[in-house]
mmCIF file of C-alpha atoms in Angstrom:
data_model
loop_
_atom_site.group_PDB
_atom_site.id
_atom_site.type_symbol
_atom_site.label_atom_id
_atom_site.label_comp_id
_atom_site.label_asym_id
_atom_site.label_seq_id
_atom_site.Cartn_x
_atom_site.Cartn_y
_atom_site.Cartn_z
ATOM 1 C CA MET A 29 -15.739 70.629 -0.291
ATOM 2 C CA VAL A 30 -13.413 67.977 -1.620
ATOM 3 C CA PRO A 31 -11.948 65.817 1.184
ATOM 4 C CA LEU A 32 -8.197 66.041 1.748
ATOM 5 C CA ASN A 33 -7.867 62.272 1.365
ATOM 6 C CA TRP A 34 -8.838 62.495 -2.302
ATOM 7 C CA TYR A 35 -5.945 64.813 -3.028
ATOM 8 C CA LEU A 36 -3.512 62.632 -1.097
ATOM 9 C CA THR A 37 -4.694 59.500 -2.886
ATOM 10 C CA LEU A 38 -4.286 61.232 -6.256
ATOM 11 C CA SER A 39 -0.815 62.328 -5.225
ATOM 12 C CA ALA A 40 0.111 58.799 -4.107
ATOM 13 C CA ALA A 41 -1.195 57.340 -7.377
ATOM 14 C CA VAL A 42 0.805 59.780 -9.510
ATOM 15 C CA PHE A 43 3.880 59.089 -7.364
ATOM 16 C CA MET A 44 3.515 55.340 -7.871
ATOM 17 C CA ILE A 45 3.098 55.756 -11.634
ATOM 18 C CA GLY A 46 6.300 57.785 -11.619
ATOM 19 C CA MET A 47 8.051 55.129 -9.555
ATOM 20 C CA PHE A 48 6.902 52.408 -11.937
ATOM 21 C CA GLY A 49 8.240 54.411 -14.863
ATOM 22 C CA PHE A 50 11.567 55.001 -13.160
ATOM 23 C CA LEU A 51 11.998 51.322 -12.323
ATOM 24 C CA THR A 52 10.985 49.894 -15.699
ATOM 25 C CA ARG A 53 11.854 52.186 -18.603
ATOM 26 C CA LYS A 54 15.053 51.643 -20.560
ATOM 27 C CA ASN A 55 15.310 55.164 -21.923
ATOM 28 C CA ILE A 56 17.212 57.371 -19.469
ATOM 29 C CA ILE A 57 15.296 60.526 -20.493
ATOM 30 C CA ILE A 58 11.944 58.917 -19.701
ATOM 31 C CA MET A 59 13.387 57.755 -16.378
ATOM 32 C CA PHE A 60 14.322 61.337 -15.685
ATOM 33 C CA MET A 61 10.829 62.505 -16.584
ATOM 34 C CA SER A 62 9.442 59.951 -14.143
ATOM 35 C CA VAL A 63 11.480 61.627 -11.403
ATOM 36 C CA GLU A 64 9.877 64.946 -12.336
ATOM 37 C CA LEU A 65 6.489 63.228 -12.161
ATOM 38 C CA MET A 66 7.236 62.042 -8.624
ATOM 39 C CA LEU A 67 8.298 65.565 -7.590
ATOM 40 C CA ASN A 68 5.025 66.895 -8.970
ATOM 41 C CA ALA A 69 3.053 64.294 -7.039
ATOM 42 C CA VAL A 70 4.703 65.449 -3.823
ATOM 43 C CA ASN A 71 3.932 69.062 -4.755
ATOM 44 C CA ILE A 72 0.235 68.229 -5.135
ATOM 45 C CA SER A 73 0.110 66.741 -1.659
ATOM 46 C CA LEU A 74 2.058 69.664 -0.143
ATOM 47 C CA VAL A 75 -0.232 72.276 -1.672
ATOM 48 C CA SER A 76 -3.353 70.412 -0.565
ATOM 49 C CA PHE A 77 -1.993 70.019 2.978
ATOM 50 C CA SER A 78 -1.225 73.712 2.982
ATOM 51 C CA HIS A 79 -4.746 74.575 1.929
ATOM 52 C CA TYR A 80 -6.451 72.325 4.443
ATOM 53 C CA LEU A 81 -4.167 73.246 7.367
ATOM 54 C CA GLN A 82 -4.390 76.954 6.408
ATOM 55 C CA ASP A 83 -0.620 77.269 6.562
ATOM 56 C CA MET A 84 1.731 78.770 3.975
ATOM 57 C CA ARG A 85 4.760 76.600 4.763
ATOM 58 C CA GLY A 86 3.709 73.952 2.251
ATOM 59 C CA HIS A 87 3.794 76.560 -0.490
ATOM 60 C CA ILE A 88 7.303 77.605 0.602
ATOM 61 C CA LEU A 89 8.407 73.983 0.383
ATOM 62 C CA VAL A 90 6.872 73.673 -3.098
ATOM 63 C CA PHE A 91 8.810 76.792 -4.119
ATOM 64 C CA PHE A 92 12.082 75.171 -3.028
ATOM 65 C CA ILE A 93 11.182 71.849 -4.655
ATOM 66 C CA VAL A 94 10.611 73.641 -7.975
ATOM 67 C CA THR A 95 14.007 75.352 -7.586
ATOM 68 C CA VAL A 96 15.742 72.053 -6.913
ATOM 69 C CA ALA A 97 13.857 70.396 -9.793
ATOM 70 C CA ALA A 98 15.073 73.091 -12.191
ATOM 71 C CA ALA A 99 18.671 72.668 -10.999
ATOM 72 C CA GLU A 100 18.335 68.900 -11.192
ATOM 73 C CA ALA A 101 16.971 69.036 -14.734
ATOM 74 C CA ALA A 102 19.866 71.220 -15.894
ATOM 75 C CA ILE A 103 22.530 69.018 -14.286
ATOM 76 C CA GLY A 104 20.855 65.731 -15.224
ATOM 77 C CA LEU A 105 20.388 66.648 -18.855
ATOM 78 C CA ALA A 106 24.007 67.847 -19.028
ATOM 79 C CA ILE A 107 25.053 64.443 -17.701
ATOM 80 C CA ILE A 108 22.870 62.748 -20.344
ATOM 81 C CA ILE A 109 24.529 64.838 -23.082
ATOM 82 C CA ALA A 110 27.958 63.855 -21.763
ATOM 83 C CA LEU A 111 26.791 60.229 -21.748
ATOM 84 C CA PHE A 112 25.643 60.446 -25.373
ATOM 85 C CA ARG A 113 29.003 61.767 -26.410
ATOM 86 C CA ASN A 114 30.761 58.733 -24.955
ATOM 87 C CA LYS A 115 28.280 55.894 -25.516
ATOM 88 C CA GLN A 116 25.910 56.986 -28.349
ATOM 89 C CA THR A 117 22.987 55.411 -26.503
ATOM 90 C CA ALA A 118 20.238 56.416 -24.111
ATOM 91 C CA HIS A 119 19.403 52.940 -22.834
ATOM 92 C CA VAL A 120 20.436 52.128 -19.319
ATOM 93 C CA ASN A 121 20.630 48.390 -19.962
ATOM 94 C CA GLU A 122 23.525 48.998 -22.348
ATOM 95 C CA MET A 123 25.579 50.818 -19.747
ATOM 96 C CA ASP A 124 27.225 47.936 -17.938
ATOM 97 C CA GLU A 125 30.935 48.805 -17.843
ATOM 98 C CA MET A 126 30.953 48.607 -14.057
ATOM 99 C CA LYS A 127 29.765 45.000 -14.125
ATOM 100 C CA GLY A 128 32.592 42.620 -13.265
ATOM 101 C CA MET B 22 -21.171 68.833 -5.972
ATOM 102 C CA LEU B 23 -19.487 71.125 -8.506
ATOM 103 C CA PRO B 24 -16.084 71.175 -6.706
ATOM 104 C CA LYS B 25 -16.112 67.376 -6.584
ATOM 105 C CA LEU B 26 -16.916 67.222 -10.278
ATOM 106 C CA PHE B 27 -14.053 69.614 -10.961
ATOM 107 C CA PHE B 28 -11.656 67.581 -8.865
ATOM 108 C CA GLY B 29 -12.843 64.372 -10.544
ATOM 109 C CA TYR B 30 -12.070 65.785 -13.979
ATOM 110 C CA TYR B 31 -8.585 66.887 -12.919
ATOM 111 C CA ALA B 32 -7.837 63.623 -11.096
ATOM 112 C CA VAL B 33 -8.887 61.422 -14.022
ATOM 113 C CA VAL B 34 -7.004 63.516 -16.576
ATOM 114 C CA ILE B 35 -3.850 63.734 -14.415
ATOM 115 C CA LEU B 36 -3.784 59.976 -13.826
ATOM 116 C CA PHE B 37 -4.435 59.192 -17.492
ATOM 117 C CA LEU B 38 -1.777 61.647 -18.693
ATOM 118 C CA SER B 39 0.848 60.415 -16.246
ATOM 119 C CA MET B 40 0.250 56.859 -17.460
ATOM 120 C CA LEU B 41 0.675 58.069 -21.033
ATOM 121 C CA VAL B 42 3.938 59.829 -20.103
ATOM 122 C CA VAL B 43 5.368 56.673 -18.600
ATOM 123 C CA THR B 44 4.250 54.227 -21.300
ATOM 124 C CA ARG B 45 4.669 56.011 -24.653
ATOM 125 C CA LYS B 46 7.355 54.612 -26.917
ATOM 126 C CA ASN B 47 8.236 57.875 -28.619
ATOM 127 C CA PRO B 48 9.924 60.240 -26.111
ATOM 128 C CA VAL B 49 8.680 63.322 -27.983
ATOM 129 C CA HIS B 50 5.094 62.167 -27.379
ATOM 130 C CA SER B 51 5.948 61.638 -23.709
ATOM 131 C CA VAL B 52 7.191 65.213 -23.420
ATOM 132 C CA MET B 53 4.060 66.565 -25.116
ATOM 133 C CA TRP B 54 1.745 64.627 -22.802
ATOM 134 C CA MET B 55 3.787 65.850 -19.879
ATOM 135 C CA LEU B 56 3.222 69.447 -21.005
ATOM 136 C CA LEU B 57 -0.535 68.863 -20.868
ATOM 137 C CA LEU B 58 -0.109 67.151 -17.500
ATOM 138 C CA PHE B 59 1.708 70.154 -16.025
ATOM 139 C CA PHE B 60 -1.053 72.486 -17.169
ATOM 140 C CA HIS B 61 -3.616 70.287 -15.456
ATOM 141 C CA ILE B 62 -1.574 70.220 -12.257
ATOM 142 C CA ALA B 63 -1.441 74.031 -12.430
ATOM 143 C CA GLY B 64 -5.235 74.001 -12.698
ATOM 144 C CA LEU B 65 -5.402 71.866 -9.581
ATOM 145 C CA TYR B 66 -3.215 74.398 -7.746
ATOM 146 C CA LEU B 67 -5.557 77.209 -8.771
ATOM 147 C CA PHE B 68 -8.377 75.108 -7.399
ATOM 148 C CA LEU B 69 -6.476 74.992 -4.079
ATOM 149 C CA ASN B 70 -6.096 78.807 -3.940
ATOM 150 C CA ALA B 71 -2.374 78.759 -4.741
ATOM 151 C CA GLU B 72 -2.155 81.069 -7.732
ATOM 152 C CA PHE B 73 1.547 81.885 -7.377
ATOM 153 C CA ILE B 74 2.396 78.175 -7.258
ATOM 154 C CA ALA B 75 0.223 77.622 -10.340
ATOM 155 C CA ALA B 76 2.091 80.400 -12.128
ATOM 156 C CA ILE B 77 5.539 78.981 -11.338
ATOM 157 C CA GLN B 78 4.288 75.534 -12.306
ATOM 158 C CA VAL B 79 3.482 76.858 -15.784
ATOM 159 C CA ILE B 80 6.511 79.151 -16.098
ATOM 160 C CA VAL B 81 9.248 76.962 -14.607
ATOM 161 C CA TYR B 82 8.021 73.434 -15.308
ATOM 162 C CA ALA B 83 6.168 73.809 -18.585
ATOM 163 C CA GLY B 84 8.185 76.751 -19.846
ATOM 164 C CA ALA B 85 11.741 75.924 -18.838
ATOM 165 C CA ILE B 86 12.226 72.318 -17.755
ATOM 166 C CA LEU B 87 10.151 70.722 -20.515
ATOM 167 C CA VAL B 88 11.830 72.785 -23.224
ATOM 168 C CA LEU B 89 15.156 71.533 -21.887
ATOM 169 C CA PHE B 90 13.834 67.971 -22.051
ATOM 170 C CA LEU B 91 12.631 68.497 -25.605
ATOM 171 C CA PHE B 92 16.073 69.711 -26.700
ATOM 172 C CA VAL B 93 17.745 66.633 -25.263
ATOM 173 C CA VAL B 94 15.117 64.267 -26.677
ATOM 174 C CA LEU B 95 15.873 65.639 -30.126
ATOM 175 C CA LEU B 96 19.420 64.291 -29.741
ATOM 176 C CA LEU B 97 18.047 60.761 -29.591
ATOM 177 C CA ASN B 98 18.043 58.372 -32.488
ATOM 178 C CA LEU B 99 14.265 58.051 -32.776
ATOM 179 C CA LYS B 100 14.307 55.339 -35.449
ATOM 180 C CA GLU B 101 16.267 53.008 -33.226
ATOM 181 C CA GLU B 102 14.178 54.046 -30.246
ATOM 182 C CA LEU B 103 10.946 52.910 -31.895
ATOM 183 C CA LYS B 104 12.323 49.450 -32.662
ATOM 184 C CA ILE B 105 13.435 48.199 -29.251
ATOM 185 C CA ASP B 106 11.354 47.211 -26.213
ATOM 186 C CA ARG B 107 10.475 50.118 -23.996
ATOM 187 C CA PHE B 108 10.366 48.225 -20.669
ATOM 188 C CA ILE B 109 12.974 46.068 -18.989
ATOM 189 C CA GLY B 110 12.236 42.343 -18.753
ATOM 190 C CA SER B 111 11.246 42.327 -15.099
ATOM 191 C CA TRP B 112 8.606 45.045 -15.295
ATOM 192 C CA PRO B 113 5.904 42.941 -13.546
ATOM 193 C CA ALA B 114 8.035 43.001 -10.384
ATOM 194 C CA ALA B 115 8.146 46.811 -10.507
ATOM 195 C CA PHE B 116 4.387 46.875 -11.094
ATOM 196 C CA VAL B 117 3.821 44.744 -7.991
ATOM 197 C CA ILE B 118 6.131 46.961 -5.911
ATOM 198 C CA ALA B 119 4.396 50.164 -7.058
ATOM 199 C CA SER B 120 0.871 48.821 -6.469
ATOM 200 C CA ALA B 121 1.811 47.399 -3.071
ATOM 201 C CA THR B 122 3.271 50.740 -2.007
ATOM 202 C CA PHE B 123 0.124 52.504 -3.207
ATOM 203 C CA VAL B 124 -2.066 50.159 -1.130
ATOM 204 C CA LEU B 125 0.206 50.722 1.867
ATOM 205 C CA VAL B 126 -0.074 54.514 1.541
ATOM 206 C CA SER B 127 -3.870 54.317 1.137
ATOM 207 C CA ILE B 128 -4.164 52.251 4.319
ATOM 208 C CA ALA B 129 -1.904 54.680 6.178
ATOM 209 C CA LEU B 130 -4.049 57.620 4.978
ATOM 210 C CA LYS B 131 -7.067 56.226 6.834
ATOM 211 C CA SER B 132 -5.471 56.833 10.227
ATOM 212 C CA MET B 133 -4.287 60.374 9.428
ATOM 213 C CA VAL B 134 -5.324 63.125 11.858
ATOM 214 C CA LEU B 135 -4.800 66.761 10.840
ATOM 215 C CA GLY B 136 -3.197 69.230 13.249
ATOM 216 C CA PRO B 137 -4.760 72.537 14.298
ATOM 217 C CA PRO B 138 -5.279 75.003 11.413
ATOM 218 C CA GLY B 139 -2.983 78.025 11.077
ATOM 219 C CA LYS B 140 -3.759 81.676 10.461
ATOM 220 C CA TYR B 141 -3.651 81.694 6.649
ATOM 221 C CA THR B 142 -7.346 81.200 6.007
ATOM 222 C CA VAL B 143 -8.895 81.585 2.567
ATOM 223 C CA ASP B 144 -10.248 85.027 3.492
ATOM 224 C CA PHE B 145 -6.877 86.155 4.835
ATOM 225 C CA ILE B 146 -5.109 85.120 1.635
ATOM 226 C CA LYS B 147 -7.846 86.710 -0.471
ATOM 227 C CA GLN B 148 -7.413 89.987 1.367
ATOM 228 C CA GLU B 149 -3.599 89.878 1.408
ATOM 229 C CA THR B 150 -3.166 88.209 -2.027
ATOM 230 C CA HIS B 151 -1.291 84.932 -2.229
ATOM 231 C CA THR B 152 1.917 86.284 -3.737
ATOM 232 C CA LYS B 153 2.278 88.929 -1.054
ATOM 233 C CA ALA B 154 1.651 86.492 1.794
ATOM 234 C CA LEU B 155 4.151 84.027 0.323
ATOM 235 C CA GLY B 156 6.752 86.723 -0.286
ATOM 236 C CA GLN B 157 6.449 88.079 3.223
ATOM 237 C CA LEU B 158 7.047 84.642 4.686
ATOM 238 C CA LEU B 159 9.857 83.875 2.240
ATOM 239 C CA TYR B 160 11.815 87.058 2.942
ATOM 240 C CA THR B 161 11.496 86.947 6.729
ATOM 241 C CA GLU B 162 11.212 83.485 8.209
ATOM 242 C CA PHE B 163 12.756 81.594 5.285
ATOM 243 C CA LEU B 164 15.400 84.081 4.201
ATOM 244 C CA PHE B 165 18.357 81.738 4.766
ATOM 245 C CA PRO B 166 16.868 78.791 2.816
ATOM 246 C CA PHE B 167 16.011 81.283 0.071
ATOM 247 C CA GLU B 168 19.673 82.312 -0.176
ATOM 248 C CA ILE B 169 20.701 78.650 -0.281
ATOM 249 C CA ALA B 170 18.261 78.139 -3.162
ATOM 250 C CA SER B 171 20.076 80.846 -5.117
ATOM 251 C CA LEU B 172 23.353 79.034 -4.423
ATOM 252 C CA ILE B 173 21.845 75.771 -5.721
ATOM 253 C CA LEU B 174 20.842 77.525 -8.943
ATOM 254 C CA LEU B 175 24.341 78.983 -9.322
ATOM 255 C CA VAL B 176 25.874 75.521 -8.879
ATOM 256 C CA ALA B 177 23.425 74.157 -11.466
ATOM 257 C CA VAL B 178 24.341 76.839 -14.003
ATOM 258 C CA ILE B 179 28.082 76.294 -13.625
ATOM 259 C CA GLY B 180 27.762 72.511 -13.387
ATOM 260 C CA ALA B 181 25.640 72.232 -16.523
ATOM 261 C CA ILE B 182 28.166 74.263 -18.534
ATOM 262 C CA VAL B 183 31.132 72.270 -17.220
ATOM 263 C CA LEU B 184 29.446 68.908 -17.860
ATOM 264 C CA ALA B 185 28.114 69.677 -21.324
ATOM 265 C CA LYS B 186 31.284 71.371 -22.598
ATOM 266 C CA ARG B 187 33.189 69.291 -25.071
ATOM 267 C CA LYS B 188 36.628 69.512 -23.506
ATOM 268 C CA LEU B 189 38.049 71.695 -20.775
ATOM 269 C CA ARG B 190 41.403 73.299 -21.453
ATOM 270 C CA SER B 191 43.725 71.686 -18.933
#
């Protein structure tokens, strides 16, 4: 049987890759995809906890996370479309109107 | 031995694909790698006896969310995208932060102690089927959160239309 720690380490590694992507990429769509990557990393750890603790609550939480991720994708991409219409760019380093 | 081999394959492929997703210059390639990544994560869920979760991973993530991403990526000016730098200037700092956090989590994992196991054993789920067990829990103990989830989806539907519409009649 695969130890639980392996799953959690995999989940942490995927989460950190997602975090790195979110912090460093210029393209706002890739940043958004990095957020999805982090949500998936958390889902991996929740499902593995659920399996090893023999409890279904982790699966319920994953269900809600997927719901929120779908809602977030719809809203976020609508915001990106609205952004395109006004700025014609997808690069976050060019969006500096709020800077004094 | 065989389960470990299986897990090793999935772990290596998932890590490699997530790195590809984060580092590719062309966003369309990123989306395609992410599709493959989601299928592998679904495989990992099947490996953990969570077939309903694997199904919604494929249907919702790969089927709905990624298609949405692909539509928006197609709005991009790809020619300009391929010319500029993909990372911000201070990416080494982010790399250090991410690796340090990973080391921190790995150290914390060493001292983890699991609680007592619950009643949903592998045999119980096999007898009951996973979808039925999940549904029974969802419609009894978690009925109120389930209703809130439907509200979140309603807000998302209306919000997406309002935000993406060209101009609202005042």
